[in-house]
Short mmCIF file of C-alpha atoms in Angstrom, two decimals:
data_model
loop_
_atom_site.label_atom_id
_atom_site.label_comp_id
_atom_site.label_asym_id
_atom_site.label_seq_id
_atom_site.Cartn_x
_atom_site.Cartn_y
_atom_site.Cartn_z
CA MET A 1 21.09 184.85 66.84
CA SER A 2 22.11 186.37 70.05
CA GLN A 3 23.00 190.05 70.68
CA PHE A 4 26.07 188.75 72.76
CA ILE A 5 27.92 187.10 69.56
CA ASN A 6 30.14 189.08 67.20
CA HIS A 7 30.43 186.80 64.31
CA LYS A 8 33.16 188.71 62.85
CA ASP A 9 35.20 188.16 65.84
CA ILE A 10 34.29 184.54 67.05
CA ASP A 11 34.93 181.44 64.69
CA MET A 12 31.69 179.56 64.50
CA GLU A 13 32.46 176.09 63.63
CA TYR A 14 29.02 174.86 62.18
CA SER A 15 31.17 172.69 59.44
CA SER A 16 31.87 170.20 62.25
CA GLU A 17 28.83 169.85 64.29
CA ILE A 18 28.82 167.31 67.31
CA ASP A 19 27.14 163.86 66.68
CA PHE A 20 25.04 163.45 70.01
CA ASP A 21 24.39 159.89 68.85
CA ASP A 22 27.99 159.05 69.85
CA ALA A 23 28.47 161.48 72.76
CA ILE A 24 28.42 159.82 76.19
CA LYS A 25 26.11 161.94 78.23
CA LEU A 26 27.81 162.38 81.83
CA PRO A 27 25.76 162.53 85.31
CA SER A 28 27.13 166.23 86.16
CA GLY A 29 24.66 167.91 84.16
CA GLY A 30 22.88 171.11 85.90
CA SER A 31 19.10 171.98 85.86
CA THR A 32 19.15 173.57 82.48
CA CYS A 33 22.15 171.63 80.43
CA ASP A 34 23.31 168.33 80.21
CA ILE A 35 26.90 167.32 79.75
CA TYR A 36 28.43 164.95 77.32
CA LYS A 37 31.94 163.62 76.19
CA THR A 38 32.71 162.92 72.85
CA ARG A 39 35.18 163.23 70.27
CA TRP A 40 35.40 166.38 68.09
CA GLN A 41 38.27 167.25 65.29
CA ARG A 42 40.56 164.61 66.74
CA ARG A 43 40.50 165.14 70.45
CA THR A 44 38.25 164.64 73.30
CA VAL A 45 35.73 167.33 74.31
CA PHE A 46 32.84 168.22 76.80
CA VAL A 47 29.97 169.38 75.33
CA LYS A 48 27.50 171.49 77.38
CA ARG A 49 23.90 171.60 75.67
CA LEU A 50 20.59 172.95 76.63
CA LYS A 51 17.94 170.37 78.00
CA GLU A 52 15.47 169.97 75.41
CA GLU A 53 12.69 171.61 77.10
CA PHE A 54 14.92 174.95 76.82
CA ARG A 55 16.06 174.67 73.31
CA ASP A 56 13.57 176.91 71.90
CA LYS A 57 13.66 179.68 74.76
CA PRO A 58 15.15 182.86 73.74
CA ILE A 59 16.52 183.59 77.08
CA TYR A 60 18.06 180.06 77.73
CA LEU A 61 19.55 180.39 74.14
CA ASP A 62 20.92 184.10 74.91
CA ALA A 63 22.41 182.61 78.12
CA ILE A 64 24.66 179.77 76.48
CA ASP A 65 25.41 182.34 73.78
CA LYS A 66 26.39 184.69 76.44
CA GLU A 67 28.38 182.02 78.39
CA PHE A 68 30.37 181.12 75.07
CA GLU A 69 31.13 184.75 74.08
CA ILE A 70 32.28 185.57 77.42
CA GLY A 71 34.50 182.36 78.09
CA ALA A 72 35.97 182.75 74.42
CA ASN A 73 37.16 185.96 74.99
CA LEU A 74 38.94 185.28 78.65
CA LYS A 75 41.94 183.18 78.67
CA HIS A 76 43.47 182.05 82.14
CA PRO A 77 45.10 179.13 83.41
CA SER A 78 42.21 178.44 85.79
CA LEU A 79 39.51 178.71 82.96
CA PRO A 80 38.63 176.13 80.30
CA ASP A 81 39.29 176.80 76.78
CA TYR A 82 35.87 177.34 74.87
CA LEU A 83 36.47 175.83 71.33
CA CYS A 84 33.10 175.95 69.36
CA PHE A 85 29.61 177.24 69.63
CA GLY A 86 26.40 175.69 67.92
CA ARG A 87 22.94 176.88 68.50
CA ASP A 88 21.88 175.18 71.62
CA TYR A 89 25.53 173.81 72.88
CA ILE A 90 29.11 174.86 73.56
CA VAL A 91 32.22 172.88 73.09
CA MET A 92 34.93 173.15 75.61
CA ASP A 93 38.12 171.25 76.36
CA PHE A 94 37.81 168.17 78.34
CA ILE A 95 38.88 168.09 81.60
CA ASP A 96 40.40 164.81 83.36
CA GLY A 97 39.55 165.46 87.01
CA LEU A 98 36.76 165.74 89.55
CA THR A 99 34.85 168.62 91.28
CA LEU A 100 35.41 169.84 94.55
CA ASP A 101 32.16 168.89 95.57
CA GLU A 102 33.03 165.26 94.76
CA MET A 103 36.04 165.43 96.61
CA ILE A 104 34.93 166.58 99.55
CA LYS A 105 32.24 164.25 99.54
CA ASN A 106 34.49 161.14 99.38
CA HIS A 107 36.81 162.81 101.94
CA ASP A 108 39.58 162.90 99.27
CA PRO A 109 43.01 162.53 101.05
CA TRP A 110 44.54 165.35 98.84
CA LEU A 111 42.45 167.91 100.84
CA ALA A 112 43.94 166.90 103.81
CA ASN A 113 47.10 168.45 103.03
CA GLU A 114 47.15 172.18 104.10
CA ARG A 115 49.77 173.05 101.45
CA ASN A 116 47.03 171.78 98.79
CA VAL A 117 44.11 173.53 100.18
CA VAL A 118 46.24 176.67 99.90
CA LYS A 119 47.51 176.01 96.49
CA MET A 120 43.63 175.37 95.37
CA LEU A 121 42.42 178.64 97.27
CA ARG A 122 45.28 180.64 95.97
CA GLU A 123 44.37 179.57 92.23
CA LEU A 124 40.53 180.21 93.01
CA ILE A 125 41.38 183.70 94.13
CA ASP A 126 43.67 184.59 91.30
CA VAL A 127 41.06 183.44 88.56
CA VAL A 128 38.15 185.27 90.26
CA GLY A 129 40.54 188.43 90.40
CA TYR A 130 40.93 188.09 86.69
CA LEU A 131 37.56 187.71 86.03
CA HIS A 132 36.81 190.69 88.08
CA ARG A 133 39.52 192.97 86.41
CA HIS A 134 37.34 192.05 83.18
CA ASN A 135 34.13 193.06 84.59
CA VAL A 136 32.95 189.57 84.92
CA VAL A 137 31.28 188.58 88.14
CA HIS A 138 30.94 184.55 88.18
CA CYS A 139 27.80 184.77 90.83
CA ASP A 140 27.82 180.96 91.25
CA ILE A 141 31.49 180.01 93.21
CA LYS A 142 30.71 176.81 94.74
CA PRO A 143 32.35 173.47 94.72
CA ASP A 144 30.16 172.01 92.09
CA ASN A 145 31.69 174.43 89.93
CA ILE A 146 35.29 173.99 90.77
CA MET A 147 37.35 171.15 88.91
CA ILE A 148 40.60 169.51 90.33
CA THR A 149 42.59 168.21 87.53
CA SER A 150 43.98 164.41 87.92
CA ASN A 151 47.33 165.41 86.73
CA GLY A 152 48.98 168.17 88.69
CA HIS A 153 45.74 168.75 90.84
CA ASN A 154 45.15 172.33 89.09
CA LEU A 155 41.90 174.26 89.47
CA LEU A 156 39.55 175.03 87.00
CA LEU A 157 36.52 177.48 87.29
CA ILE A 158 33.69 176.21 85.21
CA ASP A 159 30.03 177.12 84.20
CA LEU A 160 30.27 180.82 83.48
CA ASP A 161 26.36 180.70 82.50
CA LYS A 162 25.40 182.49 85.45
CA CYS A 163 27.81 185.31 85.82
CA TYR A 164 26.53 188.66 86.08
CA THR A 165 24.86 190.95 83.21
CA ASP A 166 22.34 193.54 83.47
CA SER A 167 20.07 192.44 80.46
CA LEU A 168 19.89 188.94 81.83
CA ASP A 169 18.26 188.98 85.27
CA ASP A 170 16.75 185.67 85.39
CA THR A 171 20.31 183.88 84.34
CA SER A 172 22.64 186.36 86.77
CA GLY A 173 23.20 183.87 89.78
CA HIS A 174 21.26 183.93 92.86
CA PRO A 175 22.55 186.51 95.24
CA GLY A 176 20.00 185.93 97.89
CA LYS A 177 22.08 182.79 98.68
CA TYR A 178 25.10 184.58 99.53
CA GLY A 179 23.08 187.02 101.59
CA LEU A 180 23.19 189.93 99.29
CA PRO A 181 20.23 191.98 98.52
CA GLN A 182 18.29 191.04 95.46
CA ASP A 183 19.03 194.34 94.09
CA GLU A 184 22.97 194.01 93.94
CA PRO A 185 23.43 190.81 91.96
CA GLY A 186 26.67 191.70 90.31
CA ARG A 187 28.80 192.93 93.40
CA MET A 188 32.04 191.14 93.21
CA THR A 189 31.63 190.82 96.96
CA MET A 190 29.65 187.65 95.86
CA ASP A 191 32.33 185.40 94.68
CA PHE A 192 34.26 186.19 97.50
CA ARG A 193 31.42 185.04 99.83
CA GLY A 194 31.25 181.99 97.79
CA ILE A 195 34.88 181.17 98.16
CA ALA A 196 34.49 181.55 102.22
CA GLN A 197 31.41 179.33 102.16
CA ILE A 198 33.73 176.66 100.42
CA VAL A 199 36.19 177.15 103.41
CA GLU A 200 33.02 176.52 105.83
CA ARG A 201 32.17 173.75 104.01
CA MET A 202 35.68 172.02 104.26
CA ARG A 203 35.45 172.70 107.89
CA GLY A 204 32.52 170.44 108.37
CA GLU A 205 33.22 167.61 106.10
CA ILE A 206 37.16 167.25 105.84
CA PRO A 207 38.47 165.39 108.72
CA GLY A 208 41.35 167.50 110.48
CA PHE A 209 40.70 170.67 108.51
CA LYS A 210 42.49 173.32 110.64
CA PHE A 211 39.69 176.17 110.54
CA GLY A 212 41.28 177.85 112.88
CA ARG A 213 44.17 179.21 110.50
CA TYR A 214 41.33 180.51 108.24
CA LYS A 215 38.90 182.43 110.71
CA LYS A 216 40.50 185.54 109.77
CA PHE A 217 40.46 184.93 106.02
CA VAL A 218 37.08 183.78 106.06
CA GLY A 219 36.06 187.16 107.87
CA GLU A 220 37.71 188.90 105.07
CA CYS A 221 36.03 187.48 102.46
CA TYR A 222 32.47 188.69 103.68
CA LYS A 223 33.54 192.06 103.78
CA SER A 224 32.12 194.42 101.11
CA ASP A 225 35.35 196.29 100.15
CA VAL A 226 37.76 193.21 100.10
CA SER A 227 39.95 192.74 96.82
CA ALA A 228 41.52 189.82 95.36
CA SER A 229 44.94 190.82 96.09
CA GLU A 230 44.13 191.46 99.77
CA LEU A 231 42.61 187.93 100.36
CA LEU A 232 45.82 186.49 98.37
CA GLU A 233 48.15 188.63 100.86
CA LEU A 234 46.12 187.30 104.01
CA LEU A 235 46.45 183.75 102.83
CA ASP A 236 50.14 183.77 102.66
CA LYS A 237 50.19 185.33 106.08
CA ARG A 238 47.62 182.74 107.86
CA LYS A 239 50.31 181.00 109.54
CA THR A 240 53.52 183.56 109.43
CA GLY A 241 51.66 186.25 111.30
CA SER A 242 51.03 184.14 113.99
CA SER A 243 54.53 183.00 114.18
CA LEU A 244 55.94 186.23 114.25
CA ILE A 245 53.91 187.25 116.92
CA ALA A 246 54.92 184.28 118.99
CA TYR A 247 58.30 184.81 118.12
CA ALA A 248 58.23 188.44 119.51
CA ILE A 249 56.34 187.45 122.66
CA PHE A 250 59.08 184.58 122.99
CA ALA A 251 61.94 187.16 122.55
CA SER A 252 60.61 189.81 124.79
CA PHE A 253 60.40 187.08 127.50
CA ILE A 254 64.15 186.35 127.15
CA LEU A 255 65.02 189.81 127.15
CA ILE A 256 62.87 190.75 130.41
CA ALA A 257 64.20 187.20 132.19
CA GLY A 258 67.79 188.49 131.17
CA ILE A 259 67.11 192.04 132.75
CA ILE A 260 65.78 190.57 136.33
CA ILE A 261 68.39 187.62 136.58
CA SER A 262 71.35 190.24 135.76
CA PHE A 263 69.82 192.53 138.33
CA PHE A 264 69.56 189.90 141.24
CA TYR A 265 72.76 188.31 140.18
CA PHE A 266 74.64 191.95 140.29
CA SER A 267 72.81 192.74 143.41
CA ASN A 268 73.63 189.74 145.20
CA PRO A 269 77.24 188.44 144.20
CA PRO A 270 77.83 184.76 144.94
CA LYS A 271 79.27 183.93 148.72
CA GLU A 272 82.15 181.45 149.55
CA THR A 273 80.10 178.11 151.14
CA THR A 274 81.35 175.37 152.79
CA LYS A 275 80.36 172.08 151.27
CA GLU A 276 77.73 171.37 153.89
CA ASN A 277 76.24 174.82 153.41
CA ASN A 278 76.48 174.58 149.44
CA ASP A 279 74.39 171.21 149.62
CA VAL A 280 71.61 172.84 151.59
CA GLU A 281 71.89 175.57 148.75
CA VAL A 282 71.64 173.05 146.00
CA GLU A 283 68.76 171.39 147.66
CA LYS A 284 66.99 174.83 148.07
CA ASP A 285 67.68 176.30 144.43
CA SER A 286 67.04 172.92 142.74
CA ALA A 287 63.52 172.98 144.35
CA ALA A 288 63.02 176.58 143.22
CA TYR A 289 64.23 176.25 140.03
CA VAL A 290 61.91 172.63 138.96
CA SER A 291 58.47 172.96 140.31
CA ASP A 292 55.59 170.37 139.90
CA LYS A 293 54.24 172.60 137.42
CA VAL A 294 55.00 171.98 133.78
CA VAL A 295 58.72 173.00 132.92
CA THR A 296 58.95 174.86 129.71
CA GLU A 297 62.42 176.10 128.18
CA THR A 298 61.50 179.76 127.82
CA SER A 299 63.44 180.36 131.01
CA VAL A 300 67.29 181.67 130.63
CA ASP A 301 69.86 179.63 132.24
CA LYS A 302 71.12 180.82 135.44
CA PRO A 303 74.96 182.25 135.15
CA GLU A 304 77.45 179.69 136.22
CA ILE A 305 78.98 180.68 139.43
CA ILE A 306 82.92 179.77 139.00
CA GLN A 307 84.58 179.27 142.51
CA GLN A 308 88.43 179.72 143.22
CA ASP A 309 88.97 176.09 142.80
CA GLY A 310 87.64 176.15 139.19
CA HIS A 311 84.35 174.19 139.90
CA SER A 312 80.89 175.13 139.16
CA ALA A 313 78.94 176.23 142.28
CA ASP A 314 75.71 175.66 140.38
CA SER A 315 76.86 171.97 138.99
CA GLY A 316 74.50 170.28 141.26
CA ILE A 317 71.64 172.33 140.48
CA GLU A 318 72.20 172.07 136.69
CA ALA A 319 72.31 168.07 137.23
CA VAL A 320 68.98 167.87 139.35
CA ALA A 321 67.35 170.46 137.13
CA THR A 322 68.28 168.35 133.79
CA ALA A 323 67.31 165.16 135.24
CA GLU A 324 64.03 166.54 136.19
CA LEU A 325 63.65 167.86 133.10
CA HIS A 326 63.99 164.67 131.07
CA GLU A 327 62.03 163.03 133.45
CA ILE A 328 59.05 165.46 132.56
CA ALA A 329 59.91 165.00 128.84
CA GLN A 330 59.48 161.39 129.36
CA LYS A 331 56.15 161.69 130.85
CA LYS A 332 54.92 164.13 128.00
CA ALA A 333 56.36 161.72 125.80
CA ALA A 334 53.90 159.01 126.98
CA ILE A 335 51.08 161.20 126.50
CA LEU A 336 51.81 162.06 123.07
CA ASP A 337 52.69 158.75 121.86
CA ASP A 338 48.63 158.06 122.76
CA LYS A 339 47.52 160.74 120.82
CA ILE A 340 50.11 160.51 117.54
CA LYS A 341 49.92 156.57 117.25
CA PRO A 342 47.21 156.24 114.94
CA TYR A 343 48.94 158.86 112.74
CA TYR A 344 52.11 156.82 112.50
CA ASP A 345 50.26 153.55 111.96
CA LYS A 346 49.01 154.97 109.08
CA LEU A 347 52.18 156.17 107.79
CA ASN A 348 53.84 152.83 108.62
CA GLY A 349 51.25 151.20 106.66
CA ARG A 350 51.99 153.52 103.78
CA LEU A 351 55.80 152.65 104.14
CA ASP A 352 54.85 148.81 104.02
CA PHE A 353 53.21 149.67 100.56
CA LEU A 354 56.54 151.45 99.38
CA ILE A 355 58.41 148.58 100.61
CA GLU A 356 56.46 145.88 98.60
CA LEU A 357 56.26 148.26 95.76
CA LYS A 358 60.14 148.45 95.48
CA LYS A 359 60.18 144.51 95.29
CA ASP A 360 57.99 144.68 92.29
CA SER A 361 60.28 144.50 89.08
CA THR A 362 57.72 145.79 86.79
CA VAL A 363 57.26 149.19 88.77
CA THR A 364 59.31 151.73 86.76
CA SER A 365 61.80 154.10 88.40
CA LYS A 366 59.49 156.84 87.87
CA GLN A 367 56.46 155.49 89.48
CA LEU A 368 58.81 154.58 92.49
CA LEU A 369 60.04 158.20 92.57
CA GLU A 370 56.30 159.43 92.36
CA GLU A 371 55.31 157.40 95.18
CA ILE A 372 58.27 158.29 97.34
CA SER A 373 57.14 162.25 96.45
CA LYS A 374 53.58 161.28 97.53
CA PHE A 375 55.12 159.69 100.71
CA ASP A 376 57.33 162.66 101.54
CA ASP A 377 54.23 164.93 101.43
CA ILE A 378 52.53 162.79 103.83
CA GLU A 379 55.47 162.62 106.21
CA ASN A 380 55.84 166.23 106.36
CA GLU A 381 52.30 166.79 106.96
CA LEU A 382 52.34 164.50 109.46
CA MET A 383 55.17 166.12 111.15
CA ALA A 384 53.45 169.16 111.20
CA GLU A 385 50.57 167.92 112.58
CA THR A 386 52.28 166.35 115.67
CA TRP A 387 54.28 169.56 116.32
CA GLU A 388 50.94 170.92 116.51
CA ILE A 389 49.43 168.09 118.72
CA ILE A 390 52.40 168.80 121.01
CA ASN A 391 51.81 172.81 121.10
CA GLU A 392 47.96 172.23 121.74
CA THR A 393 48.67 169.71 124.53
CA PHE A 394 51.55 171.56 126.22
CA PRO A 395 50.73 175.40 125.53
CA GLY A 396 53.87 177.42 125.63
CA ILE A 397 56.16 174.92 125.05
CA SER A 398 59.69 175.82 123.31
CA GLU A 399 61.07 174.21 120.36
CA ARG A 400 64.40 172.93 122.34
CA GLU A 401 61.82 171.07 124.49
CA ILE A 402 59.55 169.97 121.77
CA TRP A 403 62.47 167.84 120.42
CA ARG A 404 63.44 166.30 123.84
CA ILE A 405 59.78 165.20 124.05
CA LEU A 406 60.29 163.43 120.72
CA ALA A 407 63.38 161.94 121.73
CA TYR A 408 61.50 159.99 124.28
CA SER A 409 58.38 159.41 122.19
CA LYS A 410 58.54 155.21 121.21
CA VAL A 411 56.05 155.98 118.34
CA TYR A 412 58.17 158.41 116.45
CA THR A 413 61.48 157.25 117.07
CA SER A 414 60.66 153.70 116.28
CA TYR A 415 59.28 154.90 113.09
CA LYS A 416 62.36 157.16 112.55
CA ARG A 417 64.31 154.01 113.11
CA ARG A 418 62.69 152.07 110.71
CA SER A 419 61.97 154.35 107.97
CA ALA A 420 65.44 156.01 107.60
CA PRO A 421 67.40 152.96 106.22
CA GLU A 422 64.20 151.75 104.15
CA ILE A 423 63.61 154.93 102.27
CA ARG A 424 67.64 154.99 101.48
CA GLU A 425 67.46 151.75 99.88
CA ILE A 426 64.30 152.56 97.91
CA GLY A 427 66.20 155.69 96.77
CA ARG A 428 69.19 153.52 95.76
CA GLU A 429 66.66 151.16 94.16
CA ILE A 430 65.44 154.22 92.05
CA ASP A 431 68.99 154.82 90.71
CA ARG A 432 69.39 151.27 89.82
CA ARG A 433 66.20 150.96 87.56
CA ARG A 434 67.28 154.11 86.21
CA SER A 435 70.83 153.04 85.06
CA ALA A 436 69.11 149.79 84.12
CA ASN A 437 67.06 151.72 81.27
#
């Protein structure tokens, strides 16, 4: 029996061995093991068993012993429970879900939501950090070895058979694949580089994946001295950092603009003008205030000049400027509509599905609520996408002008006018079905 198993510490349940004749062989096995699904002690389980040609080879028997010993002594929400050990197999908790590899290949819509991607990466980094604190290096972080559960979409890291140990050189992973020297197979950096390669793969295969937000994160994953805590912190700052910088630049611009305007205002106090002269000044000032370039809201409003009769000398300027701003917003909205129409067509289709679901009396309030929750996630994601499209299309635009553009967007406003009452009615229907039960 293997050197890695302490028979006194780990309960070897040979009394209830697996009946492989009744087990279902799954297609997700690896190069040395087959995976089965079966019933064992009144529960559904996974069984990982060495392929027949490896069952009498000590190095592979040692490897499966090693995996069970390590797995049975580790307890983490993102690691499967190791339940039982046989001579050439391991029994683990059944995981109802898909591998990340399957989800990426199928362009699973769950991965299109950035909040889900961040959740997945946080859970992956957390479990890798846990392994490292227990002196375990997984050595084979890849989409095939990551499962996402059907219930709750939680991450589980599987296959500890290649985790690093000095005495099993042939089963310690493939360090060359991650750009590490062959004589350094157990460095923790290997796991972080595996995480970086997962993000890079999603960039190429997940439509709309915003890789730009993860460039710094991926770069840090390739550093030799990075830690799990540092990566978690960087993941949290992937957006807030850039937002704070943009806010700081905006605030600085406002401050400088205010100082300049104040300087010119007090250096050149307003003069009384006749109506004729004032009309000329209005024409000159409005032309200077609104050019044929893209107008943004980052400029500071000019101080209003009050004449002795109580009327604003700049009211004409403001009227012309406001009209021009709204005309520009309309033009931008037309450009925006062409870009976002496919997205909102999809959202309207999802709304149609909810409306039909509401008409189905067999659908429970819980099911309706779950679908509304999914719809909210899609809508929030789409709103964030819309803002990003606006910012990319019209660089330097302010939040105030974004809302002005949306107010003129036919695609956005028609969707909002339609969706708001429908969602309210679905909410009332959920309450009615709850009361009926």
